[in-house]
mmCIF file with all atom_site columns, C-alpha atoms in Angstrom:
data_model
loop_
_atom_site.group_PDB
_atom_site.id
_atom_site.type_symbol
_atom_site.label_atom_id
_atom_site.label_alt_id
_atom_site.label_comp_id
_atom_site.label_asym_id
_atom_site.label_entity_id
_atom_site.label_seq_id
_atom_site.pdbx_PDB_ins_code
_atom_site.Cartn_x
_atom_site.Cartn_y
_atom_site.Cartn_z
_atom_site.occupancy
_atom_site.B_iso_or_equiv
_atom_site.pdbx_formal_charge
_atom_site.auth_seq_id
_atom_site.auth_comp_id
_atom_site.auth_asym_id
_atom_site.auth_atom_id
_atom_site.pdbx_PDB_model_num
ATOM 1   C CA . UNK X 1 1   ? 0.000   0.000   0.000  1.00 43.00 ? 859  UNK X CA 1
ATOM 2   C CA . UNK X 1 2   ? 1.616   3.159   -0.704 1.00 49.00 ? 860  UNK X CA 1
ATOM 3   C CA . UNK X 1 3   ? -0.168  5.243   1.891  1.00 47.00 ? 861  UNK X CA 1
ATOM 4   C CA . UNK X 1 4   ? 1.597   2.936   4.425  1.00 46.00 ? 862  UNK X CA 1
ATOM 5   C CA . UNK X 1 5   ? 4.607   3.603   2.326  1.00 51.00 ? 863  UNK X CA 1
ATOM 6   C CA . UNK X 1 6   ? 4.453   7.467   3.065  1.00 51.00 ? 864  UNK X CA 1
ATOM 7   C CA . UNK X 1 7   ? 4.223   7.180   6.496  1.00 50.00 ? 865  UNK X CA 1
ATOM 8   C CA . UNK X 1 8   ? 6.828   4.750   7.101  1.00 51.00 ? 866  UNK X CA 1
ATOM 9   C CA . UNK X 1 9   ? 9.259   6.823   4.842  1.00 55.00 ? 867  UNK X CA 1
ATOM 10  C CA . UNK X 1 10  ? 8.073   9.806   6.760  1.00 53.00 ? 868  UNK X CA 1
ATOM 11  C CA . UNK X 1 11  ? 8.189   8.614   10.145 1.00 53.00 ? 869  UNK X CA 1
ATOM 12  C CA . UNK X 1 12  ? 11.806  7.574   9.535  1.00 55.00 ? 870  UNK X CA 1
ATOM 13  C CA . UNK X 1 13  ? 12.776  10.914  7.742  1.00 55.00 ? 871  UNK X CA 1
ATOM 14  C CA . UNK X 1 14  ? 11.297  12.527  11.689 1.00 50.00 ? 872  UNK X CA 1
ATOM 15  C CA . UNK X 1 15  ? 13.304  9.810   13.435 1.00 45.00 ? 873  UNK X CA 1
ATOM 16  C CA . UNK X 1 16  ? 16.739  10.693  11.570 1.00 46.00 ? 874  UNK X CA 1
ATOM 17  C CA . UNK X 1 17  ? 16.163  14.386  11.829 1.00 50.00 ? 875  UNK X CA 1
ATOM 18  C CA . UNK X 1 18  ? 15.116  13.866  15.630 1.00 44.00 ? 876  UNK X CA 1
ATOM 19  C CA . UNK X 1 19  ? 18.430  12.135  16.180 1.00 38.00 ? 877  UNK X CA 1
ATOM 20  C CA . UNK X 1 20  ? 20.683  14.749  14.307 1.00 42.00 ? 878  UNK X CA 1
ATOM 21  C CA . UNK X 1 21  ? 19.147  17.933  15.941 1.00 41.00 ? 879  UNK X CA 1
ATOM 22  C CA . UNK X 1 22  ? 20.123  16.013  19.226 1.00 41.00 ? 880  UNK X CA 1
ATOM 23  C CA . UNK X 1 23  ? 23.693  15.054  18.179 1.00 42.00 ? 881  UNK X CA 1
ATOM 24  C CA . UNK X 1 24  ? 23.013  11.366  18.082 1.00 39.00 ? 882  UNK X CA 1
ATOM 25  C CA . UNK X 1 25  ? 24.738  11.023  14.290 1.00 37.00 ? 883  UNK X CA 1
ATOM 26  C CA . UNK X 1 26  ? 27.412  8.831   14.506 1.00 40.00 ? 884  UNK X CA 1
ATOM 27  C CA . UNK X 1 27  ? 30.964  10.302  15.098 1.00 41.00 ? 885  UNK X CA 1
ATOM 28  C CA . UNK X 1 28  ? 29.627  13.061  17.270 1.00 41.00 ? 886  UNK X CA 1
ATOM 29  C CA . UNK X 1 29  ? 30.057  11.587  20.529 1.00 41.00 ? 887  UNK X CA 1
ATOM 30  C CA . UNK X 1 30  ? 33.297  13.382  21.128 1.00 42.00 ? 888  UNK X CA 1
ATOM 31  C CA . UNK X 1 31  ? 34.100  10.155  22.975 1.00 42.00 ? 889  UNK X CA 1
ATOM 32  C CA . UNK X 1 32  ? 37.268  7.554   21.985 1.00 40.00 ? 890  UNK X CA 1
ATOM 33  C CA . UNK X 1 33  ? 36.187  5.030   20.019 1.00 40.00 ? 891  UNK X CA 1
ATOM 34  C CA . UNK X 1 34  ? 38.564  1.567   20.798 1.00 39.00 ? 892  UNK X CA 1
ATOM 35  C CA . UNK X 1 35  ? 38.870  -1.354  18.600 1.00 41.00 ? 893  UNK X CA 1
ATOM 36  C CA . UNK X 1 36  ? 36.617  -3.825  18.434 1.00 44.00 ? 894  UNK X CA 1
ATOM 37  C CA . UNK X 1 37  ? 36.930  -6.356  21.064 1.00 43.00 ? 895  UNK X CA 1
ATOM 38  C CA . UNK X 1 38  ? 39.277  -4.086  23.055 1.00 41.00 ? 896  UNK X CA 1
ATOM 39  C CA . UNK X 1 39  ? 39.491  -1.957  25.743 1.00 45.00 ? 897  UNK X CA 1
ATOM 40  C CA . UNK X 1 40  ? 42.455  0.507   24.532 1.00 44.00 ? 898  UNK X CA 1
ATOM 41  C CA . UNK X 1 41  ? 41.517  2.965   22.659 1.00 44.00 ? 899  UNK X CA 1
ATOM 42  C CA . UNK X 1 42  ? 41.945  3.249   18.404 1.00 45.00 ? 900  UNK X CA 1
ATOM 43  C CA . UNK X 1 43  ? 45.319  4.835   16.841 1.00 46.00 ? 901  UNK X CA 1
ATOM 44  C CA . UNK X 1 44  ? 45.691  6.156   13.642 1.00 42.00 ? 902  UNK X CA 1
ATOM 45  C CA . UNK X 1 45  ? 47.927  4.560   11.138 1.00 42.00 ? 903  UNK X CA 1
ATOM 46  C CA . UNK X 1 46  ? 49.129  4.720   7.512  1.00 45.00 ? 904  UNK X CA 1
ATOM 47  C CA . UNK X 1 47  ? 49.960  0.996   7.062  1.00 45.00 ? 905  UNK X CA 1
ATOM 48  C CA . UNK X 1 48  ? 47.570  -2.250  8.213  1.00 46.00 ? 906  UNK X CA 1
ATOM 49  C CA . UNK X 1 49  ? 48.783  -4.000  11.180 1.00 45.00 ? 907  UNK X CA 1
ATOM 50  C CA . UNK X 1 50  ? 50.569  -7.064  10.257 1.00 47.00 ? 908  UNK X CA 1
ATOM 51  C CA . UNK X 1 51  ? 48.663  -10.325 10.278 1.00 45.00 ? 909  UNK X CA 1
ATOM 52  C CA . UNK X 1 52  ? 49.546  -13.335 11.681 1.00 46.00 ? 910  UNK X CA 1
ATOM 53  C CA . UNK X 1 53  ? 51.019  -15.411 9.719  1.00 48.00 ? 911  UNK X CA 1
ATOM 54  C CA . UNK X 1 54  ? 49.742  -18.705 11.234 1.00 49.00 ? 912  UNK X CA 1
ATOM 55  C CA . UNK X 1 55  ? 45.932  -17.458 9.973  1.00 48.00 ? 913  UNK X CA 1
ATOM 56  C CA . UNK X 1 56  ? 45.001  -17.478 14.122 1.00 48.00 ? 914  UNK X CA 1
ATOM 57  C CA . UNK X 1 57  ? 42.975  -14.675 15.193 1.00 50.00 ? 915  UNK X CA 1
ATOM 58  C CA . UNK X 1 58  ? 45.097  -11.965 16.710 1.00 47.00 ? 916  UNK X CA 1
ATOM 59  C CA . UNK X 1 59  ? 44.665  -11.760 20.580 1.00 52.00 ? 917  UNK X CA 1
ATOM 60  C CA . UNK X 1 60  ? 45.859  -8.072  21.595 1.00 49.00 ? 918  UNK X CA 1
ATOM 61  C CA . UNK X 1 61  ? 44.141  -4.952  20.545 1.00 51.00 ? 919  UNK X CA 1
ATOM 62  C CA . UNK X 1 62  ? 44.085  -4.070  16.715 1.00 50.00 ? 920  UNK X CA 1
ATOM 63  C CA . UNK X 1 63  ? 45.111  -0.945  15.369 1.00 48.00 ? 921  UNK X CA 1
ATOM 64  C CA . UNK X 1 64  ? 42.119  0.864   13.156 1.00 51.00 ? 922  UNK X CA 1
ATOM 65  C CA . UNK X 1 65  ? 43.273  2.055   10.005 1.00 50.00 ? 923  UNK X CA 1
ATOM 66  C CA . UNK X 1 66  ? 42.039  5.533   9.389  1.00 54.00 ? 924  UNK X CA 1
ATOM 67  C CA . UNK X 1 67  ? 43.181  8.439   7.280  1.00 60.00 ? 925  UNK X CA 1
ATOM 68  C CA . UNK X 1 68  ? 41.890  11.898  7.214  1.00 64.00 ? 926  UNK X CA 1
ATOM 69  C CA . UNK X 1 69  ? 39.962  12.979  4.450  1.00 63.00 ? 927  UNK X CA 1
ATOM 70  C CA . UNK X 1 70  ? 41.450  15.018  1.730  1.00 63.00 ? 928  UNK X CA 1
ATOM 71  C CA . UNK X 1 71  ? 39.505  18.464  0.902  1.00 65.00 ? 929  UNK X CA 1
ATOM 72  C CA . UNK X 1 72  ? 37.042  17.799  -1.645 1.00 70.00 ? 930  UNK X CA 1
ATOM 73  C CA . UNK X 1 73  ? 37.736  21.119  -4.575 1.00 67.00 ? 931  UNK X CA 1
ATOM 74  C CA . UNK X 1 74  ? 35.137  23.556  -4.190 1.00 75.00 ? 932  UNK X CA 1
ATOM 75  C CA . UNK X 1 75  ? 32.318  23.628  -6.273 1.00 74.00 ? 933  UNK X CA 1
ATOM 76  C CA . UNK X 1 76  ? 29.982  27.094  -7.208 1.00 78.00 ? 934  UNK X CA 1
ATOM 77  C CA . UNK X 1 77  ? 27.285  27.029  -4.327 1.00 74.00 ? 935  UNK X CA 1
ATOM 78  C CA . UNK X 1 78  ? 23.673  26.308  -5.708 1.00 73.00 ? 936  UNK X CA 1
ATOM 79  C CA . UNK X 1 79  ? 21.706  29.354  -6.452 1.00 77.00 ? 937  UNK X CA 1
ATOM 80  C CA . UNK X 1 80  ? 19.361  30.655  -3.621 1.00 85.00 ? 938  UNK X CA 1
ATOM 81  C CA . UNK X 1 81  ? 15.919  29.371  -3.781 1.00 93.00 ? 939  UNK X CA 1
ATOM 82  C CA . UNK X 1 82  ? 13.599  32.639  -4.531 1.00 96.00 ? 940  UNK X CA 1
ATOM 83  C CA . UNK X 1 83  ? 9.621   32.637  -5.095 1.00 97.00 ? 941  UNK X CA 1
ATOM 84  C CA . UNK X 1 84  ? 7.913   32.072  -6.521 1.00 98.00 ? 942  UNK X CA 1
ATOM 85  C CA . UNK X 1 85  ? 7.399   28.753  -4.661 1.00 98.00 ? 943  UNK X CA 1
ATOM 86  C CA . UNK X 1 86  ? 4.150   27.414  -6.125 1.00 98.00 ? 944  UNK X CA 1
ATOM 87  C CA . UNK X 1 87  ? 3.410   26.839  -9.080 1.00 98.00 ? 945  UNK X CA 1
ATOM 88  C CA . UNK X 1 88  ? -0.391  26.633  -9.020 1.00 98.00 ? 946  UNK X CA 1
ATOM 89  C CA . UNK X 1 89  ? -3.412  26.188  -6.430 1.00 98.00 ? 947  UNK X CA 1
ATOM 90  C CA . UNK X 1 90  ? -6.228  24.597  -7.459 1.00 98.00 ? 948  UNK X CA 1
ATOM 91  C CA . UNK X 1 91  ? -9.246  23.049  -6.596 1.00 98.00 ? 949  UNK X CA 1
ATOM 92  C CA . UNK X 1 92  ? -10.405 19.914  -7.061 1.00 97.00 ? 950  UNK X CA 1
ATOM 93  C CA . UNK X 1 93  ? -12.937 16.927  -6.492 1.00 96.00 ? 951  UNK X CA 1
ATOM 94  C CA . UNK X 1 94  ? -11.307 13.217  -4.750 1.00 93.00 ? 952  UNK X CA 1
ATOM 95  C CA . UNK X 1 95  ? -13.545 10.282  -3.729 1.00 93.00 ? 953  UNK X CA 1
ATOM 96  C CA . UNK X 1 96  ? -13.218 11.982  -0.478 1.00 93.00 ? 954  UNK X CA 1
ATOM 97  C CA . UNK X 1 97  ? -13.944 15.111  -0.544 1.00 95.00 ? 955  UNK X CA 1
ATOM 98  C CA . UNK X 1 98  ? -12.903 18.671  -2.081 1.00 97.00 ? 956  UNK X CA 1
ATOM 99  C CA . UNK X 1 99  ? -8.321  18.675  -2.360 1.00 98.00 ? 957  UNK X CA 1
ATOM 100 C CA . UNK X 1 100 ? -6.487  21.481  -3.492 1.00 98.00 ? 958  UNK X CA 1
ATOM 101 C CA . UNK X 1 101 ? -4.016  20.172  -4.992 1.00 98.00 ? 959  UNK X CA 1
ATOM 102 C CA . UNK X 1 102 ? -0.587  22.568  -4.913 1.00 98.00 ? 960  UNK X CA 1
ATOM 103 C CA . UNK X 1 103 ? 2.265   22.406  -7.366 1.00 98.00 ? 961  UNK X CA 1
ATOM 104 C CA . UNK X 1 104 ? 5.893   23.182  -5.786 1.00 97.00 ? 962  UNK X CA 1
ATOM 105 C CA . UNK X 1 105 ? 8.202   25.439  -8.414 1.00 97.00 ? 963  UNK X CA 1
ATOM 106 C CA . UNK X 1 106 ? 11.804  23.794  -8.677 1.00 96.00 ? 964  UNK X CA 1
ATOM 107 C CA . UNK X 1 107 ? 12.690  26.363  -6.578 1.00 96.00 ? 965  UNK X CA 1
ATOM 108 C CA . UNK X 1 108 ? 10.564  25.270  -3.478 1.00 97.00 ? 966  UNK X CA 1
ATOM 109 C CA . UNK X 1 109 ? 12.329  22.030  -3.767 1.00 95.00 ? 967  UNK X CA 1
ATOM 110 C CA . UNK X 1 110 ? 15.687  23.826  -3.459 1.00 95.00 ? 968  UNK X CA 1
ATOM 111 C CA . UNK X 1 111 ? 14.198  26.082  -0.212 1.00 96.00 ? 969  UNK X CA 1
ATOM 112 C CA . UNK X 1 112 ? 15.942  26.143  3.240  1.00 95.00 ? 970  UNK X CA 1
ATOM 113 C CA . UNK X 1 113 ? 15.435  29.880  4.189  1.00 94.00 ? 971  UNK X CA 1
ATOM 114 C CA . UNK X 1 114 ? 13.775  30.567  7.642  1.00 94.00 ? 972  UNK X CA 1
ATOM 115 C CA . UNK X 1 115 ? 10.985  31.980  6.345  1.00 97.00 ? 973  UNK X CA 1
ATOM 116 C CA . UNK X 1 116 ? 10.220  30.277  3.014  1.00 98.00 ? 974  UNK X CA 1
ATOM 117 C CA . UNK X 1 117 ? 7.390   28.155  4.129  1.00 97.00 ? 975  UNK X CA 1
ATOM 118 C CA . UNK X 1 118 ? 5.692   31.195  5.239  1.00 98.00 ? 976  UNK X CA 1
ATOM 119 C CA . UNK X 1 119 ? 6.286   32.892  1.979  1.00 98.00 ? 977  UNK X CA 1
ATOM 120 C CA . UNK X 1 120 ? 5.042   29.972  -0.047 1.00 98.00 ? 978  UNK X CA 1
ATOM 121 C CA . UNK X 1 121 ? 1.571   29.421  2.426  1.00 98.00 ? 979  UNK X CA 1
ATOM 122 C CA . UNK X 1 122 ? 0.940   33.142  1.286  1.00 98.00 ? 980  UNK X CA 1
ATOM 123 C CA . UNK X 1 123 ? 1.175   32.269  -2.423 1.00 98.00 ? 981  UNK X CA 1
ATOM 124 C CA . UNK X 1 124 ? -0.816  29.568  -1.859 1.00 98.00 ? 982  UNK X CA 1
ATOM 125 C CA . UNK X 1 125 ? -3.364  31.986  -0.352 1.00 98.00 ? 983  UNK X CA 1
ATOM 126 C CA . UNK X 1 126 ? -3.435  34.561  -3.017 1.00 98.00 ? 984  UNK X CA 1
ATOM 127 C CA . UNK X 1 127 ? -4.016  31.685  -4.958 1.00 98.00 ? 985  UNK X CA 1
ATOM 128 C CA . UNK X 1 128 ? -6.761  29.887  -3.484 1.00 98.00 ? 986  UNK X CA 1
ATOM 129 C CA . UNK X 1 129 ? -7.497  32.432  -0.236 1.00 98.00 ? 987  UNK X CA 1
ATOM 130 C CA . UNK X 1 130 ? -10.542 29.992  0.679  1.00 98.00 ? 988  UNK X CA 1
ATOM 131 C CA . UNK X 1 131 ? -7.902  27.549  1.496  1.00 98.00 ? 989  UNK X CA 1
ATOM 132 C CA . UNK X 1 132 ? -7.023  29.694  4.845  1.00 97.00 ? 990  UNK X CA 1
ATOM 133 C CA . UNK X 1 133 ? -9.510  26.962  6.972  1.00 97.00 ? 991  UNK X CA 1
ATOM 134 C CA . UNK X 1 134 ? -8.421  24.880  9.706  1.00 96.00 ? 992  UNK X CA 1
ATOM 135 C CA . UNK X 1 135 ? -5.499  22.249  9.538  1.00 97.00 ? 993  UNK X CA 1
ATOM 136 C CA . UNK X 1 136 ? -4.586  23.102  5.781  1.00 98.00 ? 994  UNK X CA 1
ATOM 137 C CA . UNK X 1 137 ? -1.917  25.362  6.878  1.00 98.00 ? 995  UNK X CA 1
ATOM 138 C CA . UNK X 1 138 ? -0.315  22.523  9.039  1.00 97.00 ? 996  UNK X CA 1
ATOM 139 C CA . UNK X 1 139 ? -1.228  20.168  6.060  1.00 98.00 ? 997  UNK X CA 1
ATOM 140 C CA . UNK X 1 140 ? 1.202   22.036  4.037  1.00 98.00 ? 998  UNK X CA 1
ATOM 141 C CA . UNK X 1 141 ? 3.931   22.566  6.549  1.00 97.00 ? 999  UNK X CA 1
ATOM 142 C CA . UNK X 1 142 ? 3.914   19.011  6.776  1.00 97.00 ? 1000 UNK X CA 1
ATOM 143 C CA . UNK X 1 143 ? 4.567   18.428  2.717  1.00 97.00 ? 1001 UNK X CA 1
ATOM 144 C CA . UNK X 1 144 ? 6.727   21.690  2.871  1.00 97.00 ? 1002 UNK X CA 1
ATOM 145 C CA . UNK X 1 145 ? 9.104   19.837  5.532  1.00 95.00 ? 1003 UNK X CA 1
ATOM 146 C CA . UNK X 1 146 ? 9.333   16.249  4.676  1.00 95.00 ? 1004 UNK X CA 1
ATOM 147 C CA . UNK X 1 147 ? 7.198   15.841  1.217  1.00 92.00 ? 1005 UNK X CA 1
ATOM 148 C CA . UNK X 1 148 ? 9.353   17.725  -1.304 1.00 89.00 ? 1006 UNK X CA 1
ATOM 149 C CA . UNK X 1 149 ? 12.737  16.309  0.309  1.00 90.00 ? 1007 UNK X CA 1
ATOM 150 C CA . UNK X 1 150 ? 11.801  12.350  0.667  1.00 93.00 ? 1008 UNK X CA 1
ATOM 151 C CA . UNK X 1 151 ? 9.148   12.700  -2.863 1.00 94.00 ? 1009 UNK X CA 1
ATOM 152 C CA . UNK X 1 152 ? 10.745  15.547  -4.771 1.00 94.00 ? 1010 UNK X CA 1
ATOM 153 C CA . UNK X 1 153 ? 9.159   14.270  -8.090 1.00 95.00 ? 1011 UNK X CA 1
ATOM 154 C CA . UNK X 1 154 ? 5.689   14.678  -6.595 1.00 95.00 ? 1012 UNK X CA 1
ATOM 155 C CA . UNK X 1 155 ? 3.743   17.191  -8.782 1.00 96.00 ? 1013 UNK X CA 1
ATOM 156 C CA . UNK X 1 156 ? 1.260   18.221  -6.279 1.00 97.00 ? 1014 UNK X CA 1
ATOM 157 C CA . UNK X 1 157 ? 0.576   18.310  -2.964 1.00 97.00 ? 1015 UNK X CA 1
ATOM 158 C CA . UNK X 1 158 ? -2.882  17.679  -1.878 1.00 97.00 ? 1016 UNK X CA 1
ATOM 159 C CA . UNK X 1 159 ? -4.430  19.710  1.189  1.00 98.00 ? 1017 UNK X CA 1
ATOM 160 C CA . UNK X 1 160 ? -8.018  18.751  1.900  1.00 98.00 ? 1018 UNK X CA 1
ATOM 161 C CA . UNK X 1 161 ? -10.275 21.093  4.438  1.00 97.00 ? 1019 UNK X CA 1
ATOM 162 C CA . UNK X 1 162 ? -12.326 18.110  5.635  1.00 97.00 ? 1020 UNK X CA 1
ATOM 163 C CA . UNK X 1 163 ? -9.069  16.468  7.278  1.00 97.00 ? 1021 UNK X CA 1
ATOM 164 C CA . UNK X 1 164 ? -9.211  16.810  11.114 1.00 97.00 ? 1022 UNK X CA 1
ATOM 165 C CA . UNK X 1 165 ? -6.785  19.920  12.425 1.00 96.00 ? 1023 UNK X CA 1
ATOM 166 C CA . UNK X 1 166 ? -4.474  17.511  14.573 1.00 97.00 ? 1024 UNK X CA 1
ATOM 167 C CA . UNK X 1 167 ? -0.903  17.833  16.327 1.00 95.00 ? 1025 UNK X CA 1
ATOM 168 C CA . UNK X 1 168 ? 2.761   17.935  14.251 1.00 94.00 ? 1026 UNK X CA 1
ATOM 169 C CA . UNK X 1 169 ? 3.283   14.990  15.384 1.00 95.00 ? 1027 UNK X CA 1
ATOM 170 C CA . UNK X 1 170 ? 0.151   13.283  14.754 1.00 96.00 ? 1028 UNK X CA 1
ATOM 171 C CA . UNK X 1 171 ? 0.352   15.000  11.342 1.00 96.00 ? 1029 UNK X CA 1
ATOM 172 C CA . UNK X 1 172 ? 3.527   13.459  10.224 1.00 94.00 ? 1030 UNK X CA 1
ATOM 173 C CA . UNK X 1 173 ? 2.725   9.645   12.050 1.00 95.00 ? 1031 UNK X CA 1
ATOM 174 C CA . UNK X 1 174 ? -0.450  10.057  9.048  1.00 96.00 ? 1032 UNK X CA 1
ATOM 175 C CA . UNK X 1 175 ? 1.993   10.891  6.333  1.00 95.00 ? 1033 UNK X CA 1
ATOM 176 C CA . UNK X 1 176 ? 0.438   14.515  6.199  1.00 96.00 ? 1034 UNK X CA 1
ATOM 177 C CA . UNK X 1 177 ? -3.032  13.020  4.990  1.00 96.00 ? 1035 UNK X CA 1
ATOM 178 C CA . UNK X 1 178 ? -4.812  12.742  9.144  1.00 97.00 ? 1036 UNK X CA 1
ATOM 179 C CA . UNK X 1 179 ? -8.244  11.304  8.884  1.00 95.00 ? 1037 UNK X CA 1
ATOM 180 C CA . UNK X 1 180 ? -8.057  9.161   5.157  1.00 93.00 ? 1038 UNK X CA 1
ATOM 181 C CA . UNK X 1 181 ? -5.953  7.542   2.748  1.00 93.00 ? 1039 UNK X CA 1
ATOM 182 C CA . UNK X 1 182 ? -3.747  10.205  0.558  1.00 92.00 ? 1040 UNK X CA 1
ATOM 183 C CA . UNK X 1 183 ? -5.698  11.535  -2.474 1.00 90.00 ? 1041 UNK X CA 1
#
């Protein structure tokens, strides 16, 4: 089922971004790490530790080979994301109920400024300004933050008034579609 899909994919997307705002990404312990099966910590080297030359599995702690990465050449940044942000607004009939359905530019997809989302909402209100009802706005928040980065080839995103106004987190557990199946 592809509904289920969504909200698995989605669900995860929270769960990895949950885990990086918190610093749980791995490598940013700050602590040691030690070799596996060992209680002294890793060292550095250039050359792999010398294996045994009876095939036996070594007994004392193994050196980690590591080496630092080399800089990576510089390429031009990406240019900034400007509106407009959607494409189109409009209105539509589902076996459900009314949608809008709302078309992302390619530059909503490229979006990280602070108050993008904002800016985009507003289009999609001088687009469609009876779409400023109840749980819509948080509708689209929810495609704005995890739709167009885990389904970027999405045309549309569909907002529907007659889905129950419910918590973020609620929200993203129903793949931004509370209440019914995505239309």
């Amino acid at each position: 089922m592809p509904h289920h899909h969504a909200r698995r994919s989605l669900a995860a997307a929270f769960v990895v971004a949950t885990l990086t705002t918190v610093g749980c990404s791995t490598g940013a312990s700050g602590k040691e790490e030690t070799a596996v099966g060992s209680d002294t910590p890793a060292t550095s080297s250039s050359s792999p530790s010398p294996s045994p030359s009876t095939g036996s599995p070594s007994t004392g702690p193994t050196a980690l080979s590591s080496s630092t990465p080399s800089p990576r050449p510089s390429s031009p940044a990406p240019a900034p994301a400007t509106p407009p942000f959607v494409a189109s607004a409009t209105w539509g009939d589902s076996d459900y109920g009314v949608t809008l359905r709302v078309a992302p530019t390619p530059s909503a997809l490229r979006a990280t400024g602070p108050a993008d989302a904002a800016t985009a909402w507003a289009e999609v209100l001088r687009l469609a300004p009876d779409a400023d009802t109840p749980g819509m706005r948080e509708q689209f928040d929810c495609h704005w933050t995890w739709a167009r980065l885990l389904e970027p080839d999405k045309p549309t995103w569909n907002l529907e008034p007659w889905r129950p106004d419910v918590t973020a987190d609620v929200m993203l557990l129903e793949g931004c579609n509370p209440g019914g199946p995505e239309v």
